[in-house]
Tab-separated table of C-alpha atoms in Angstrom:
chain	number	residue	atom	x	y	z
J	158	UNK	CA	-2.785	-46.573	-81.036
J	159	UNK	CA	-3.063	-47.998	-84.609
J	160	UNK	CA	-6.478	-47.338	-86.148
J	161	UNK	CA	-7.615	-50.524	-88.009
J	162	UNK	CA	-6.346	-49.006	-91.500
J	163	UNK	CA	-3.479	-48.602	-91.220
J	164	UNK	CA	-2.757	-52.007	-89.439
J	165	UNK	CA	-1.739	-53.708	-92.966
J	166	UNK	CA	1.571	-51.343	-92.937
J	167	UNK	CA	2.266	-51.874	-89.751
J	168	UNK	CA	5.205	-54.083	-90.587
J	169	UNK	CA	7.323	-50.923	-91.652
J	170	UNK	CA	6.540	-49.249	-88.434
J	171	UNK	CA	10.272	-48.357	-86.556
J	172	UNK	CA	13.514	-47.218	-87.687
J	173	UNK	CA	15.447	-49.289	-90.846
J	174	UNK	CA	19.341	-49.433	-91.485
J	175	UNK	CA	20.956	-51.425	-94.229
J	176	UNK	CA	22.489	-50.907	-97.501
J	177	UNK	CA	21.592	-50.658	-101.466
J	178	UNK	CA	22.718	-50.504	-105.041
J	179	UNK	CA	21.996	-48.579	-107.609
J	180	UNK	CA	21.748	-49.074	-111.397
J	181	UNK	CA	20.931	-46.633	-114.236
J	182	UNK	CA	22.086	-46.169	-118.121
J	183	UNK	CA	22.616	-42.790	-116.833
J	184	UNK	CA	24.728	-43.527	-114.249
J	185	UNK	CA	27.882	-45.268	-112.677
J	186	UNK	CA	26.562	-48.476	-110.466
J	187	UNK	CA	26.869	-47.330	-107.022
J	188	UNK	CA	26.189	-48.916	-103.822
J	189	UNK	CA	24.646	-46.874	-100.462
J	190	UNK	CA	24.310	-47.161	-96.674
J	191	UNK	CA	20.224	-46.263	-95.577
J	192	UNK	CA	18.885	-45.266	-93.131
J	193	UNK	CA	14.539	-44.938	-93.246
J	194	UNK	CA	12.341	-44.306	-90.235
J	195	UNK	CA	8.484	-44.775	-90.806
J	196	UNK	CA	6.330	-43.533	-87.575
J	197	UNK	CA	2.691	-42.846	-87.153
J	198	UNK	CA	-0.080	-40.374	-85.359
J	199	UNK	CA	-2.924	-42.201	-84.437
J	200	UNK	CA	-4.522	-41.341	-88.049
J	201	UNK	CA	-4.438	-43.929	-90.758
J	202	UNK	CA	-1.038	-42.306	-92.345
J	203	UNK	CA	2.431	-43.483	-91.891
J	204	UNK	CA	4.971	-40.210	-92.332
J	205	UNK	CA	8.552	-41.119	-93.894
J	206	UNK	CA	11.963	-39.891	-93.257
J	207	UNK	CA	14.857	-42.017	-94.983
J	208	UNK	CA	18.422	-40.821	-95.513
J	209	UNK	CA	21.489	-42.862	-97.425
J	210	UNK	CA	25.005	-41.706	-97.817
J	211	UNK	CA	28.324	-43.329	-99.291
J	212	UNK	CA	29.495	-46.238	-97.517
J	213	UNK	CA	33.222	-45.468	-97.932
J	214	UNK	CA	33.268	-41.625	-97.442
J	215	UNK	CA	29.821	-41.408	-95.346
J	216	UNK	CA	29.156	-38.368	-97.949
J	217	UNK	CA	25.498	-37.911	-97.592
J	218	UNK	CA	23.338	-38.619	-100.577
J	219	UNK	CA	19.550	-38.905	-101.050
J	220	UNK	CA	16.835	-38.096	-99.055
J	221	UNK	CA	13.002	-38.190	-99.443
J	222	UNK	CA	10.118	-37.915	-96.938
J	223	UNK	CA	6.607	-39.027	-97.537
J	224	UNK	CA	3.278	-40.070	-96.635
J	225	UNK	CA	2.043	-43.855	-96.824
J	226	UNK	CA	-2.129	-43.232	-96.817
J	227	UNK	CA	-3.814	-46.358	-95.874
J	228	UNK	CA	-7.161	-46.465	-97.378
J	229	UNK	CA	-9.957	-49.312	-97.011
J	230	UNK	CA	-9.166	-52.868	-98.271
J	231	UNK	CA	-5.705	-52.230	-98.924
J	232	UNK	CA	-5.453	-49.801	-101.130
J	233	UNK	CA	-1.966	-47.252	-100.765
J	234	UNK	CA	-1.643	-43.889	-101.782
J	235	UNK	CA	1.653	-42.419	-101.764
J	236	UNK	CA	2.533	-38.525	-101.488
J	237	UNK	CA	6.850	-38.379	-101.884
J	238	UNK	CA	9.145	-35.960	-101.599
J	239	UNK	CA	12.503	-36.025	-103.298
J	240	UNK	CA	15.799	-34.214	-101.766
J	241	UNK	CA	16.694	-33.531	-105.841
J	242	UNK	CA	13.288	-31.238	-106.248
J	243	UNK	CA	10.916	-34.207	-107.274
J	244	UNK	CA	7.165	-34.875	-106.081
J	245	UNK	CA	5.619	-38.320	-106.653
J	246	UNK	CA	2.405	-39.066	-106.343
J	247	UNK	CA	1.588	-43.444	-106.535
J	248	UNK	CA	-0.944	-45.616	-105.519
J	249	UNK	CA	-1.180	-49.210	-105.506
J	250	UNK	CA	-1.708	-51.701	-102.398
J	251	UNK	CA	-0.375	-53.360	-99.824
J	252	UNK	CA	-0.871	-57.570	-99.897
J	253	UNK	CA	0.031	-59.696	-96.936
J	254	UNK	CA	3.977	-57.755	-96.619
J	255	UNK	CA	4.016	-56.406	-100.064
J	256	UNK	CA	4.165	-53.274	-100.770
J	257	UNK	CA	3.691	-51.903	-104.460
J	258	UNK	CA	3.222	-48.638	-105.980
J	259	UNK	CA	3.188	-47.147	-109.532
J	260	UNK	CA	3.584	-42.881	-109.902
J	261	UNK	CA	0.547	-41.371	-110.797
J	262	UNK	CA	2.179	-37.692	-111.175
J	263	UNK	CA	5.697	-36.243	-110.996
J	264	UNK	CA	6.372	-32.944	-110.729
J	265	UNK	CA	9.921	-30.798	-110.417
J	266	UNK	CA	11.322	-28.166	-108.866
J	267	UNK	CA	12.435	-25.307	-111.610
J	268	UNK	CA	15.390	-26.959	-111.100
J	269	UNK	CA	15.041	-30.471	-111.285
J	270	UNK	CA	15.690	-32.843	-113.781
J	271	UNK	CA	11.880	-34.195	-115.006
J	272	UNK	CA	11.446	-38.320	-113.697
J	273	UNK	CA	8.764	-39.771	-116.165
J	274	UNK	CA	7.644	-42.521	-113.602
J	275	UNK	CA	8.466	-44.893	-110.617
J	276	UNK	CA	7.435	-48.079	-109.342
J	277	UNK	CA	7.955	-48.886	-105.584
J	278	UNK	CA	8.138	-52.696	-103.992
J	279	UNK	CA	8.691	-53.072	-100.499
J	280	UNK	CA	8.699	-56.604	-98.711
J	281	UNK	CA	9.100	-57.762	-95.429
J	282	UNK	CA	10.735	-61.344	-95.758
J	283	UNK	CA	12.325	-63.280	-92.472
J	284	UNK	CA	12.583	-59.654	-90.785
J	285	UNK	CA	14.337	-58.025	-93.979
J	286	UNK	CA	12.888	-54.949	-95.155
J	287	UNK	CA	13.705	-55.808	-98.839
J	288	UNK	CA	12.469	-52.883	-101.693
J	289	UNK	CA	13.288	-52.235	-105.263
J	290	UNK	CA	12.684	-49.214	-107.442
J	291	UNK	CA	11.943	-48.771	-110.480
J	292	UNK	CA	12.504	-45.909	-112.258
J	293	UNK	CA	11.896	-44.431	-116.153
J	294	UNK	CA	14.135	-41.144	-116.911
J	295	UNK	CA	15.833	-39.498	-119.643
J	296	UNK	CA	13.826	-41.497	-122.121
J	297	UNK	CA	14.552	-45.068	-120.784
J	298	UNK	CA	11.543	-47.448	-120.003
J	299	UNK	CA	10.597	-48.243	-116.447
J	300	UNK	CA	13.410	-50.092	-114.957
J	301	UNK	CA	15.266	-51.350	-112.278
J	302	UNK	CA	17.156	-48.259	-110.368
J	303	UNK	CA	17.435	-49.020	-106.621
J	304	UNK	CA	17.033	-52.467	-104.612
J	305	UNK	CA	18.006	-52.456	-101.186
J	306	UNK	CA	17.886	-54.765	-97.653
J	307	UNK	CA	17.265	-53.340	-94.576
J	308	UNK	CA	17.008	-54.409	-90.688
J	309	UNK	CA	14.810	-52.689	-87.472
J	310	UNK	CA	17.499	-51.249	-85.228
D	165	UNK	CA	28.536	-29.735	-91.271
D	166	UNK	CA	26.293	-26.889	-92.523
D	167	UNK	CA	27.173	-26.283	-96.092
D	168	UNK	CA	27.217	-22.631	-97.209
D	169	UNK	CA	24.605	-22.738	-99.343
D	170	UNK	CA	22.300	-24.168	-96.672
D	171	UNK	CA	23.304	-21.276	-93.888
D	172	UNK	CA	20.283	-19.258	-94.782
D	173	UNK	CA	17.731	-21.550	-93.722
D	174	UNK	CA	19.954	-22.298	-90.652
D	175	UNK	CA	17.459	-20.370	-88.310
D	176	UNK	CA	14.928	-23.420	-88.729
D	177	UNK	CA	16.899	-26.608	-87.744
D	178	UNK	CA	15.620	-27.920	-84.596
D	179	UNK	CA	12.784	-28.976	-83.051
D	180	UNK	CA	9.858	-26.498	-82.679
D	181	UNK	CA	6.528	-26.582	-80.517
D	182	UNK	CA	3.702	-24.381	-80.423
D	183	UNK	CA	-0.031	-23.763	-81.259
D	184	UNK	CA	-1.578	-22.062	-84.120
D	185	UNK	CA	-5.152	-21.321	-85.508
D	186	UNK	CA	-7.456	-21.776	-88.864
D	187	UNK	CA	-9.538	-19.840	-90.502
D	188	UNK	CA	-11.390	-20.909	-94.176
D	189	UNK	CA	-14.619	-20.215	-95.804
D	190	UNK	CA	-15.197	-23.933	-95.996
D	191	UNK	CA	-14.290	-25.388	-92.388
D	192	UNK	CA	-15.302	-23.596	-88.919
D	193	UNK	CA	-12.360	-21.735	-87.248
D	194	UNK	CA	-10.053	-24.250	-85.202
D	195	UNK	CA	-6.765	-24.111	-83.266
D	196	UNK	CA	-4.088	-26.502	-83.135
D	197	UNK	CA	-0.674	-27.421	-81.092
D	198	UNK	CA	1.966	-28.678	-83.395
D	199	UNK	CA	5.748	-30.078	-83.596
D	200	UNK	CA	7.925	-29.204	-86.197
D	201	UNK	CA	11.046	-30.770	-86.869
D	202	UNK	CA	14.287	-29.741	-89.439
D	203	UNK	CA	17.132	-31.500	-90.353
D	204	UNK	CA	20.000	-32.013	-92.294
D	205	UNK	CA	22.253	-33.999	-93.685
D	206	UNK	CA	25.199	-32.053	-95.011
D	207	UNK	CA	23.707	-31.694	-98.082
D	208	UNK	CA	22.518	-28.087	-99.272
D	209	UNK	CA	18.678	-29.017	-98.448
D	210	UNK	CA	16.673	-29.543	-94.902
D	211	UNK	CA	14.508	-32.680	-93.772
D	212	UNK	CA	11.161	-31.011	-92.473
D	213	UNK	CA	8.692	-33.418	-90.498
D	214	UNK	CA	5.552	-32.051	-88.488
D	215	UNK	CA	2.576	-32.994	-87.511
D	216	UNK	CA	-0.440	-31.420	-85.661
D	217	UNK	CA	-3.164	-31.994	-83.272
D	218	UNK	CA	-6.260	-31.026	-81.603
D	219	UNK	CA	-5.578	-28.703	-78.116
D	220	UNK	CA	-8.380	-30.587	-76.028
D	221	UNK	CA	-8.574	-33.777	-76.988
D	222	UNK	CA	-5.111	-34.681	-78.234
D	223	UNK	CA	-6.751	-36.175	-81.558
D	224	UNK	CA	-4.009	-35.943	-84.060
D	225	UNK	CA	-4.798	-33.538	-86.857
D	226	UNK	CA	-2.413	-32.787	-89.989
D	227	UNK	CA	0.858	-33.964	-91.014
D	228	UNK	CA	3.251	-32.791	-93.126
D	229	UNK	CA	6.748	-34.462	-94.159
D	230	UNK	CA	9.118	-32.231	-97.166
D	231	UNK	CA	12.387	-30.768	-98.159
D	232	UNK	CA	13.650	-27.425	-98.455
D	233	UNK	CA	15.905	-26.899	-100.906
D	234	UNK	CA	18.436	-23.897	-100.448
D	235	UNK	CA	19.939	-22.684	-103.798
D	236	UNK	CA	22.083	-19.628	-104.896
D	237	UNK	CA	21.216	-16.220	-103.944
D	238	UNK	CA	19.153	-17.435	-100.809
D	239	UNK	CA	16.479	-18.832	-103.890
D	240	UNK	CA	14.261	-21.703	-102.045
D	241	UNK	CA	12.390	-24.580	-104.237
D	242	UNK	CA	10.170	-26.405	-101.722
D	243	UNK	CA	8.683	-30.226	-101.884
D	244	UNK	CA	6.132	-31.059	-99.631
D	245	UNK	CA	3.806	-34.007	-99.155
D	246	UNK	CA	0.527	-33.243	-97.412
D	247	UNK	CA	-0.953	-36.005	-95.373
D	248	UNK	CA	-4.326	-35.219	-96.868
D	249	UNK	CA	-2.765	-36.362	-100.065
D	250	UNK	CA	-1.310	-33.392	-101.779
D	251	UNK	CA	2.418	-32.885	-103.066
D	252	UNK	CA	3.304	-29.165	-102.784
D	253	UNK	CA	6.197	-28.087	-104.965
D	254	UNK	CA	7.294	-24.259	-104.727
D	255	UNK	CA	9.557	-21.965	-105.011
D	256	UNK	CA	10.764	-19.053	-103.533
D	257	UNK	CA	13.194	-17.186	-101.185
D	258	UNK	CA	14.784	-17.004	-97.391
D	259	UNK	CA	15.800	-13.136	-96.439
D	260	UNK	CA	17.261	-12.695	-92.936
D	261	UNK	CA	14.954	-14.648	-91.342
D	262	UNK	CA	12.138	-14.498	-93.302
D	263	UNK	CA	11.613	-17.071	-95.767
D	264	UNK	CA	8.404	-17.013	-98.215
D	265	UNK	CA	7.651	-19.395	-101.095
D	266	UNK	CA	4.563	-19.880	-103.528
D	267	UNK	CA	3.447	-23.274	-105.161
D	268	UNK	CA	4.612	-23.534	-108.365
D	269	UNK	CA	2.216	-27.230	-108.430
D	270	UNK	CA	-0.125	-29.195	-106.776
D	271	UNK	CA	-0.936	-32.533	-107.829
D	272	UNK	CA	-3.398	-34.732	-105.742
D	273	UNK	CA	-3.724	-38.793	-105.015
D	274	UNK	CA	-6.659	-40.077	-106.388
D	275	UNK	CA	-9.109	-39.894	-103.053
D	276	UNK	CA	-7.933	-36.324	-102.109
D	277	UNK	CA	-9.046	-32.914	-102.531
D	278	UNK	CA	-7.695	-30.391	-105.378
D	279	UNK	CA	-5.970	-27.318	-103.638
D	280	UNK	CA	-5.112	-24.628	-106.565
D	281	UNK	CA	-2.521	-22.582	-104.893
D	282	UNK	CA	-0.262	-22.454	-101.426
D	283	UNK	CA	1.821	-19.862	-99.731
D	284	UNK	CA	3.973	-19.852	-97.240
D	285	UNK	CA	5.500	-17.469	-94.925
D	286	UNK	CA	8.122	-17.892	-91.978
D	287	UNK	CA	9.688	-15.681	-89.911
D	288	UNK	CA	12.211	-16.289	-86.953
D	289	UNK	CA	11.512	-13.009	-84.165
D	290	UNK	CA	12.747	-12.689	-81.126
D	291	UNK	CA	13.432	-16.510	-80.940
D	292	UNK	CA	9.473	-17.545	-82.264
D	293	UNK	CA	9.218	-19.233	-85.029
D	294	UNK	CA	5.952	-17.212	-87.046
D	295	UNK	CA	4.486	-18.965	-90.112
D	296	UNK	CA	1.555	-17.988	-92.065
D	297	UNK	CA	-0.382	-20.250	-94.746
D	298	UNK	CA	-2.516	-18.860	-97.315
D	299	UNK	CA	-4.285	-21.321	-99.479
D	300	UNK	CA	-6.683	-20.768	-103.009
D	301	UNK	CA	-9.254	-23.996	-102.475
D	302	UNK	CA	-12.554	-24.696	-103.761
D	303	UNK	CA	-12.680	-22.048	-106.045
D	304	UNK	CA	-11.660	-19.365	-103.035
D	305	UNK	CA	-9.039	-17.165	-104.130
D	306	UNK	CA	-6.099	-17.381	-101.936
D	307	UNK	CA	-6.248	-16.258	-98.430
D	308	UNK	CA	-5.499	-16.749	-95.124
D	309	UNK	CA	-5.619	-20.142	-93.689
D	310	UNK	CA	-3.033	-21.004	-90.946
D	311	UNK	CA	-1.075	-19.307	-88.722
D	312	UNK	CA	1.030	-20.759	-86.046
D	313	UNK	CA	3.742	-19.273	-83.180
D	314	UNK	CA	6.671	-22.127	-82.350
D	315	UNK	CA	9.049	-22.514	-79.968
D	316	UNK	CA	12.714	-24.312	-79.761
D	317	UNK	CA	12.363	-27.231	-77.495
């Protein structure tokens, strides 16, 4: 049963397939098949699994999992975990079936490369799951990085 | 496909049941069932999702979503996000089938607690998955905190 908190992300509740493309001065564009899955426990959390991979090779790619906390009046807090040894911790709110968080800490792996911030919209529009990402690395501002569309299977 | 690198930590891919117990100087003792799930993609790392709840009542408890990532020389860097609003990052190693880390960081969302250290301990014998958690919190050095006995389902 969904407690009353967490009822304003209940629109990502299910499993999500679609595809995205990806932008970076760091990078080659690239384009990627998704697949996200967003389920809940009764407690006012949604826990986040979400896979892509190459749409001509099927080559897996990224992966993060997270938590979506749903506090009072809206308010988000984000706890992410990156496949490429990143943590990311956002906040921000959810509005009608907008979604949008800004990093309050990163932290790496010994490993990983260092990610100086990220900025997360989601939006459910017509039954599209529709987000962009926004990323500052390397020494480049905030920017676009990611946008994707997906659909409930 | 299992990639080389990612054989070590083959031992936890699955699904896992069980119960475990709590012990802290802040909270009164408690017991738990829980279900643990690993995956992967094909990429050296594993998908980790779990959550917990209360024996009696079925109330959920604790949740847990995070990557394990498997690097040369059986070296492990962890990423987990803690549904109480912590990201764990940590490193450490998988041995046979014992695999052992220590947080390297914890960073909190805004409304959660400050945990200062995390360790973690599993152990695959005689088909049961064993983990121990010892945390430092609240000024307590680290200690014991969790300990848990899973199952393959």
């Amino acid at each position: 049963m969904l407690v009353d908190q967490l009822k304003p992300l209940a629109f990502l509740l299910g499993t999500w397939r679609g595809s995205g493309s990806g932008v970076y001065p760091t990078v080659d564009d690239f384009t990627y098949e998704e697949e996200a899955v967003f389920t809940h426990t009764g407690r006012p959390f949604l826990a986040y699994l979400q896979k892509t991979w190459d749409p001509d090779s099927g080559r897996p790619m990224h992966s993060e999992t997270g938590i979506f906390r749903a506090l009072e009046g809206g308010r988000i807090e984000l706890v992410m975990s990156h496949a490429f040894g990143i943590a990311e911790v956002a906040e921000g709110a959810v509005s009608g079936s907008t979604l949008e968080t800004s990093s309050t800490a990163l932290v790496s792996t010994g490993t990983a490369k260092t990610v100086e911030a990220v900025a997360r919209r989601m939006e459910l529009v017509d039954g599209e799951l529709r987000y962009t990402i926004q990323m500052a690395f390397g020494g480049h501002p905030l920017q676009g990085h990611l946008e994707a569309t997906l659909l409930k299977v």
